[in-house]
Amino acid sequence: MPDTVLPVQRDLLDPDVVALGALAARTGLVPADPLRQPLAEARDAAERYHAFLNGPALPADIREVAADGPAGPLRLRLIQPPGMLEEGRPLPVLIYFHGGGFAVNSIDTHDRLLRLLARHSGAAVCAVAYSLAPERRFPHQRGEALAALRWVVRHGADHGLDPERIAVGGDSAGANLALGLALDAREEPGPPLSFGLLLYGMFAHDFDGESHRLFGDGRFGLTTERMRWYWRQYLGHGGVTRDPAAAPLQADLRGLPPLHVAAAGLDCLRDDSLRLAQRLEQARIPHRLVLHDALPHSFASMTRHVRKAEEAVLLAADAVRRHLRH
């Protein structure tokens, strides 16, 4: 959604997204802007705005648990398709990391998306309430991601989860963590990960590509300026890195599970996903790249209002279902 005074190019943007922006404006809601608000206010604004996007909660079975994180308990939320608990069969599980530039948002802001993924994939979703930056910075979140995986492997069966059918997923900054966890999981004992779901990921510390030039000015929501700010919060020290653990596009990608990579066509991060697909091709990793050409960053949070966004999420959920079926 636009966060500047620059005009929206309505001929490029899906009409449902334009209508959603107008509806939000009429209700007095605007997306959070941590560059122009104190961070605490931006976080509160993000919760309010996403509550409007989410609307009434979709039916699901919810359970709150805690894992042993690198600095104390790590909150996990298990979201399971309605009625599946009574069937007695262990469910495959998608460990999911929400987006928000590592600095805003929560598992609550992503509630509708998480429930949709559970309902349409047939898997339990394990949503990870990882620490936000700058209070906690890289590599702390990578440690929390690994802690979540280890909890599912060691304790998931006690909660009706199948530790041999695990996928990882995330959007934006959460896709960074999901890809990082898939890389770390190669060294973990036990069955390999089955699948990865990466939605408009934040994979590289690079602002010079075509998508930043075309879309980084704010007409379609996310700006290059804000991306620089997010990286500074996450990394500190000026927010510059070539460490592949922080910017996994630079990592050795061999040995990853099959991946579904979804890019938003009107997103300054579009090229992160396109470049990742090229690297996956070079590493001979099975993957599917889907470019949703009329949608902006964060479209997966717009499913109640934007038909093409819902279709994109259902396509992703179907990919999870197919890869975790056996």
Short mmCIF file of C-alpha atoms in Angstrom, two decimals:
data_model
loop_
_atom_site.label_atom_id
_atom_site.label_comp_id
_atom_site.label_asym_id
_atom_site.label_seq_id
_atom_site.Cartn_x
_atom_site.Cartn_y
_atom_site.Cartn_z
CA MET A 1 0.00 0.00 0.00
CA PRO A 2 1.31 3.52 -0.80
CA ASP A 3 3.18 5.29 1.98
CA THR A 4 4.26 8.41 0.06
CA VAL A 5 2.56 11.18 -1.90
CA LEU A 6 3.68 9.71 -5.21
CA PRO A 7 0.77 8.74 -7.48
CA VAL A 8 -0.21 5.09 -7.75
CA GLN A 9 -0.09 3.75 -11.32
CA ARG A 10 -3.55 2.19 -11.33
CA ASP A 11 -3.06 0.63 -14.74
CA LEU A 12 -0.31 -1.56 -13.28
CA LEU A 13 -1.77 -2.36 -9.87
CA ASP A 14 -4.52 -4.94 -9.49
CA PRO A 15 -7.85 -3.10 -9.12
CA ASP A 16 -8.66 -4.93 -5.89
CA VAL A 17 -5.48 -3.53 -4.32
CA VAL A 18 -6.45 0.00 -5.41
CA ALA A 19 -9.90 -0.51 -3.89
CA LEU A 20 -8.37 -1.84 -0.68
CA GLY A 21 -6.21 1.27 -0.38
CA ALA A 22 -9.26 3.49 -0.80
CA LEU A 23 -11.24 1.49 1.77
CA ALA A 24 -8.41 1.68 4.29
CA ALA A 25 -8.11 5.44 3.76
CA ARG A 26 -11.85 5.90 4.37
CA THR A 27 -11.57 4.04 7.66
CA GLY A 28 -8.60 6.16 8.72
CA LEU A 29 -6.11 3.29 8.64
CA VAL A 30 -2.69 3.49 7.00
CA PRO A 31 0.20 1.02 6.97
CA ALA A 32 2.84 1.44 9.64
CA ASP A 33 5.79 3.65 8.70
CA PRO A 34 8.75 3.12 11.04
CA LEU A 35 10.76 5.79 9.20
CA ARG A 36 8.29 8.48 10.23
CA GLN A 37 6.93 7.06 13.50
CA PRO A 38 8.63 6.03 16.73
CA LEU A 39 9.14 2.29 16.49
CA ALA A 40 6.66 1.48 19.26
CA GLU A 41 3.98 3.52 17.46
CA ALA A 42 4.80 1.85 14.15
CA ARG A 43 4.41 -1.57 15.73
CA ASP A 44 1.04 -0.62 17.20
CA ALA A 45 -0.05 0.78 13.83
CA ALA A 46 0.98 -2.45 12.12
CA GLU A 47 -1.14 -4.49 14.52
CA ARG A 48 -4.19 -2.26 13.93
CA TYR A 49 -3.79 -2.19 10.16
CA HIS A 50 -3.37 -5.96 9.89
CA ALA A 51 -6.37 -6.53 12.17
CA PHE A 52 -8.37 -4.61 9.55
CA LEU A 53 -6.85 -6.72 6.76
CA ASN A 54 -7.45 -9.99 8.61
CA GLY A 55 -11.06 -9.44 9.60
CA PRO A 56 -12.92 -12.17 11.53
CA ALA A 57 -10.75 -15.14 12.42
CA LEU A 58 -11.09 -18.21 10.22
CA PRO A 59 -11.90 -21.44 12.13
CA ALA A 60 -8.81 -23.35 13.27
CA ASP A 61 -7.52 -25.32 16.22
CA ILE A 62 -4.95 -23.19 18.06
CA ARG A 63 -2.38 -24.23 20.65
CA GLU A 64 0.36 -22.11 22.25
CA VAL A 65 3.63 -23.83 23.21
CA ALA A 66 7.17 -22.77 24.04
CA ALA A 67 10.54 -23.95 22.78
CA ASP A 68 13.93 -23.49 24.39
CA GLY A 69 15.28 -20.46 22.54
CA PRO A 70 18.82 -19.08 22.59
CA ALA A 71 17.88 -16.54 25.30
CA GLY A 72 14.91 -18.14 27.03
CA PRO A 73 11.47 -19.44 26.03
CA LEU A 74 10.48 -18.99 22.40
CA ARG A 75 6.73 -18.75 21.77
CA LEU A 76 5.28 -20.97 19.06
CA ARG A 77 1.68 -21.04 17.88
CA LEU A 78 0.38 -24.28 16.41
CA ILE A 79 -2.46 -23.70 13.93
CA GLN A 80 -4.18 -26.83 12.74
CA PRO A 81 -7.02 -27.37 10.26
CA PRO A 82 -10.37 -27.67 12.06
CA GLY A 83 -11.22 -31.19 13.13
CA MET A 84 -7.85 -32.71 12.28
CA LEU A 85 -6.92 -33.14 15.95
CA GLU A 86 -9.78 -35.62 16.40
CA GLU A 87 -8.67 -37.81 13.49
CA GLY A 88 -5.62 -39.04 15.38
CA ARG A 89 -3.22 -39.02 12.45
CA PRO A 90 0.01 -37.03 12.78
CA LEU A 91 -0.01 -33.93 10.64
CA PRO A 92 2.83 -32.64 8.50
CA VAL A 93 4.00 -29.25 9.70
CA LEU A 94 4.98 -25.95 8.11
CA ILE A 95 7.28 -23.88 10.33
CA TYR A 96 6.46 -20.29 9.37
CA PHE A 97 8.18 -16.94 9.94
CA HIS A 98 6.22 -13.71 9.49
CA GLY A 99 7.49 -10.72 7.54
CA GLY A 100 8.06 -7.17 8.75
CA GLY A 101 11.68 -6.31 8.07
CA PHE A 102 12.70 -8.08 11.32
CA ALA A 103 11.43 -4.97 13.16
CA VAL A 104 7.61 -4.93 13.00
CA ASN A 105 4.66 -7.36 12.76
CA SER A 106 3.96 -10.54 14.66
CA ILE A 107 2.22 -13.88 14.40
CA ASP A 108 -1.00 -11.94 15.13
CA THR A 109 -0.58 -9.63 12.12
CA HIS A 110 -0.32 -12.72 9.92
CA ASP A 111 -3.22 -14.60 11.50
CA ARG A 112 -5.42 -14.93 8.40
CA LEU A 113 -2.49 -16.02 6.21
CA LEU A 114 -1.42 -18.67 8.73
CA ARG A 115 -4.95 -20.04 9.02
CA LEU A 116 -5.39 -20.11 5.25
CA LEU A 117 -2.14 -22.03 4.84
CA ALA A 118 -3.22 -24.57 7.45
CA ARG A 119 -6.73 -24.99 6.00
CA HIS A 120 -5.64 -25.40 2.39
CA SER A 121 -2.38 -27.30 2.83
CA GLY A 122 -3.72 -29.87 5.28
CA ALA A 123 -0.64 -29.23 7.42
CA ALA A 124 -0.24 -27.79 10.88
CA VAL A 125 1.42 -24.39 10.81
CA CYS A 126 3.96 -23.69 13.54
CA ALA A 127 4.20 -19.89 13.65
CA VAL A 128 7.37 -18.60 15.31
CA ALA A 129 7.21 -15.46 17.46
CA TYR A 130 10.86 -14.62 16.88
CA SER A 131 12.53 -11.62 18.49
CA LEU A 132 12.37 -8.27 16.73
CA ALA A 133 15.20 -5.91 15.90
CA PRO A 134 16.85 -3.73 17.01
CA GLU A 135 16.27 -5.14 20.52
CA ARG A 136 17.70 -8.42 19.21
CA ARG A 137 19.86 -8.49 16.12
CA PHE A 138 21.37 -11.02 13.73
CA PRO A 139 22.26 -13.81 14.33
CA HIS A 140 19.82 -14.14 17.25
CA GLN A 141 16.82 -14.77 15.00
CA ARG A 142 18.69 -17.49 13.12
CA GLY A 143 19.21 -19.24 16.46
CA GLU A 144 15.52 -18.96 17.25
CA ALA A 145 14.61 -20.44 13.88
CA LEU A 146 16.81 -23.45 14.55
CA ALA A 147 15.29 -23.77 18.04
CA ALA A 148 11.83 -23.95 16.49
CA LEU A 149 12.91 -26.72 14.14
CA ARG A 150 14.50 -28.69 16.96
CA TRP A 151 11.32 -28.36 19.04
CA VAL A 152 9.20 -29.77 16.21
CA VAL A 153 11.62 -32.67 15.68
CA ARG A 154 11.88 -33.53 19.40
CA HIS A 155 8.43 -32.66 20.73
CA GLY A 156 6.13 -32.32 17.74
CA ALA A 157 4.85 -35.90 17.97
CA ASP A 158 3.46 -35.10 21.42
CA HIS A 159 1.24 -32.50 19.74
CA GLY A 160 0.08 -34.55 16.78
CA LEU A 161 2.83 -33.47 14.37
CA ASP A 162 4.84 -35.69 12.05
CA PRO A 163 8.56 -34.92 12.56
CA GLU A 164 9.40 -36.64 9.27
CA ARG A 165 7.29 -34.25 7.16
CA ILE A 166 8.48 -30.72 7.88
CA ALA A 167 8.47 -27.70 5.61
CA VAL A 168 9.70 -24.18 6.31
CA GLY A 169 8.15 -20.98 5.03
CA GLY A 170 7.97 -17.25 5.41
CA ASP A 171 7.29 -13.94 3.73
CA SER A 172 9.71 -11.02 3.25
CA ALA A 173 12.09 -11.02 6.25
CA GLY A 174 10.46 -14.28 7.32
CA ALA A 175 11.43 -15.81 3.98
CA ASN A 176 15.02 -14.83 4.79
CA LEU A 177 14.74 -16.80 8.04
CA ALA A 178 13.02 -19.73 6.32
CA LEU A 179 15.75 -19.99 3.68
CA GLY A 180 18.40 -19.61 6.36
CA LEU A 181 16.80 -22.41 8.38
CA ALA A 182 16.71 -24.64 5.30
CA LEU A 183 20.44 -24.02 4.92
CA ASP A 184 21.13 -24.73 8.61
CA ALA A 185 18.95 -27.85 8.56
CA ARG A 186 21.38 -29.54 6.18
CA GLU A 187 23.66 -30.08 9.19
CA GLU A 188 20.93 -31.24 11.57
CA PRO A 189 20.46 -34.93 12.43
CA GLY A 190 17.25 -36.63 11.44
CA PRO A 191 15.11 -36.57 8.30
CA PRO A 192 15.80 -33.73 5.84
CA LEU A 193 13.29 -30.95 5.33
CA SER A 194 10.62 -31.79 2.78
CA PHE A 195 9.89 -28.38 1.28
CA GLY A 196 10.34 -24.60 1.46
CA LEU A 197 7.82 -21.81 0.80
CA LEU A 198 9.36 -18.37 0.16
CA LEU A 199 7.06 -15.39 -0.45
CA TYR A 200 8.62 -12.15 -1.79
CA GLY A 201 11.76 -12.72 0.23
CA MET A 202 14.34 -10.29 1.59
CA PHE A 203 17.39 -12.29 0.55
CA ALA A 204 20.15 -9.83 -0.36
CA HIS A 205 21.65 -6.60 0.91
CA ASP A 206 21.49 -5.00 -2.53
CA PHE A 207 19.62 -1.85 -3.58
CA ASP A 208 21.02 -1.25 -7.06
CA GLY A 209 18.96 -3.69 -9.12
CA GLU A 210 16.19 -3.01 -11.59
CA SER A 211 13.32 -3.68 -9.19
CA HIS A 212 14.61 -1.09 -6.72
CA ARG A 213 14.97 1.39 -9.57
CA LEU A 214 11.45 0.71 -10.84
CA PHE A 215 9.51 0.25 -7.62
CA GLY A 216 11.58 1.58 -4.74
CA ASP A 217 9.98 5.05 -4.67
CA GLY A 218 6.90 4.03 -2.67
CA ARG A 219 4.13 4.08 -5.24
CA PHE A 220 3.42 0.44 -4.55
CA GLY A 221 4.18 0.40 -0.83
CA LEU A 222 7.62 -0.83 0.21
CA THR A 223 10.46 1.60 -0.46
CA THR A 224 14.19 1.21 -0.94
CA GLU A 225 14.67 3.73 1.86
CA ARG A 226 12.70 1.54 4.23
CA MET A 227 14.64 -1.55 3.17
CA ARG A 228 17.90 0.18 4.06
CA TRP A 229 16.41 1.04 7.44
CA TYR A 230 15.26 -2.56 8.05
CA TRP A 231 18.72 -3.92 7.29
CA ARG A 232 20.26 -1.40 9.74
CA GLN A 233 17.90 -2.54 12.50
CA TYR A 234 18.66 -6.19 11.84
CA LEU A 235 22.43 -5.95 11.45
CA GLY A 236 23.50 -2.78 13.27
CA HIS A 237 26.84 -1.22 12.28
CA GLY A 238 25.38 0.62 9.30
CA GLY A 239 23.34 -2.34 8.08
CA VAL A 240 25.90 -3.59 5.57
CA THR A 241 26.75 -7.25 5.13
CA ARG A 242 28.07 -9.85 2.74
CA ASP A 243 27.61 -12.59 5.32
CA PRO A 244 25.61 -15.36 3.61
CA ALA A 245 24.06 -16.25 6.95
CA ALA A 246 22.35 -12.83 6.97
CA ALA A 247 21.87 -12.47 3.20
CA PRO A 248 21.25 -16.09 2.12
CA LEU A 249 21.18 -15.30 -1.60
CA GLN A 250 24.99 -15.42 -1.30
CA ALA A 251 25.04 -18.83 0.39
CA ASP A 252 25.93 -22.23 -1.02
CA LEU A 253 22.45 -23.49 -1.96
CA ARG A 254 23.34 -27.11 -2.65
CA GLY A 255 21.35 -29.67 -0.70
CA LEU A 256 18.21 -27.59 -0.22
CA PRO A 257 14.73 -29.17 -0.40
CA PRO A 258 12.34 -28.31 -3.24
CA LEU A 259 11.19 -24.69 -3.05
CA HIS A 260 8.21 -22.59 -4.10
CA VAL A 261 9.44 -19.04 -4.72
CA ALA A 262 6.75 -16.37 -5.14
CA ALA A 263 7.62 -12.83 -6.22
CA ALA A 264 5.42 -9.74 -6.29
CA GLY A 265 5.66 -8.01 -9.64
CA LEU A 266 5.38 -4.45 -8.22
CA ASP A 267 7.91 -4.87 -5.43
CA CYS A 268 11.37 -3.43 -4.93
CA LEU A 269 12.32 -6.91 -3.62
CA ARG A 270 11.14 -8.64 -6.80
CA ASP A 271 14.69 -9.24 -8.05
CA ASP A 272 15.70 -10.95 -4.80
CA SER A 273 13.36 -13.79 -5.76
CA LEU A 274 14.32 -13.78 -9.44
CA ARG A 275 18.01 -13.94 -8.59
CA LEU A 276 17.36 -16.70 -6.06
CA ALA A 277 15.63 -18.74 -8.76
CA GLN A 278 18.70 -18.34 -10.99
CA ARG A 279 20.96 -19.52 -8.17
CA LEU A 280 18.68 -22.49 -7.50
CA GLU A 281 18.82 -23.41 -11.16
CA GLN A 282 22.59 -23.34 -11.05
CA ALA A 283 22.59 -25.51 -7.92
CA ARG A 284 20.08 -27.91 -9.52
CA ILE A 285 17.55 -27.48 -6.72
CA PRO A 286 13.97 -28.35 -7.73
CA HIS A 287 11.92 -25.19 -7.50
CA ARG A 288 9.02 -23.26 -8.94
CA LEU A 289 9.20 -19.50 -9.44
CA VAL A 290 5.85 -17.69 -9.68
CA LEU A 291 5.74 -13.98 -10.52
CA HIS A 292 2.47 -12.35 -9.45
CA ASP A 293 2.80 -9.43 -11.78
CA ALA A 294 0.01 -7.03 -10.65
CA LEU A 295 0.55 -7.39 -6.91
CA PRO A 296 2.69 -5.40 -4.45
CA HIS A 297 4.87 -6.50 -1.57
CA SER A 298 2.92 -8.03 1.34
CA PHE A 299 0.11 -9.27 -0.90
CA ALA A 300 -0.24 -12.43 1.20
CA SER A 301 -1.76 -10.28 3.96
CA MET A 302 -4.45 -8.95 1.59
CA THR A 303 -6.33 -12.17 0.87
CA ARG A 304 -9.65 -11.05 2.39
CA HIS A 305 -9.84 -8.13 -0.03
CA VAL A 306 -7.75 -9.04 -3.10
CA ARG A 307 -8.80 -12.06 -5.16
CA LYS A 308 -5.44 -12.48 -6.89
CA ALA A 309 -3.68 -12.40 -3.52
CA GLU A 310 -5.91 -15.20 -2.24
CA GLU A 311 -5.25 -17.18 -5.41
CA ALA A 312 -1.50 -16.74 -4.89
CA VAL A 313 -1.71 -17.98 -1.30
CA LEU A 314 -3.88 -20.96 -2.26
CA LEU A 315 -1.36 -21.85 -4.98
CA ALA A 316 1.38 -21.77 -2.34
CA ALA A 317 -0.71 -23.85 0.06
CA ASP A 318 -1.30 -26.43 -2.66
CA ALA A 319 2.46 -26.69 -3.19
CA VAL A 320 2.90 -27.35 0.54
CA ARG A 321 0.18 -30.01 0.42
CA ARG A 322 1.70 -31.81 -2.55
CA HIS A 323 5.21 -31.94 -1.11
CA LEU A 324 4.15 -32.97 2.40
CA ARG A 325 1.59 -35.55 1.30
CA HIS A 326 3.95 -38.50 1.67
#
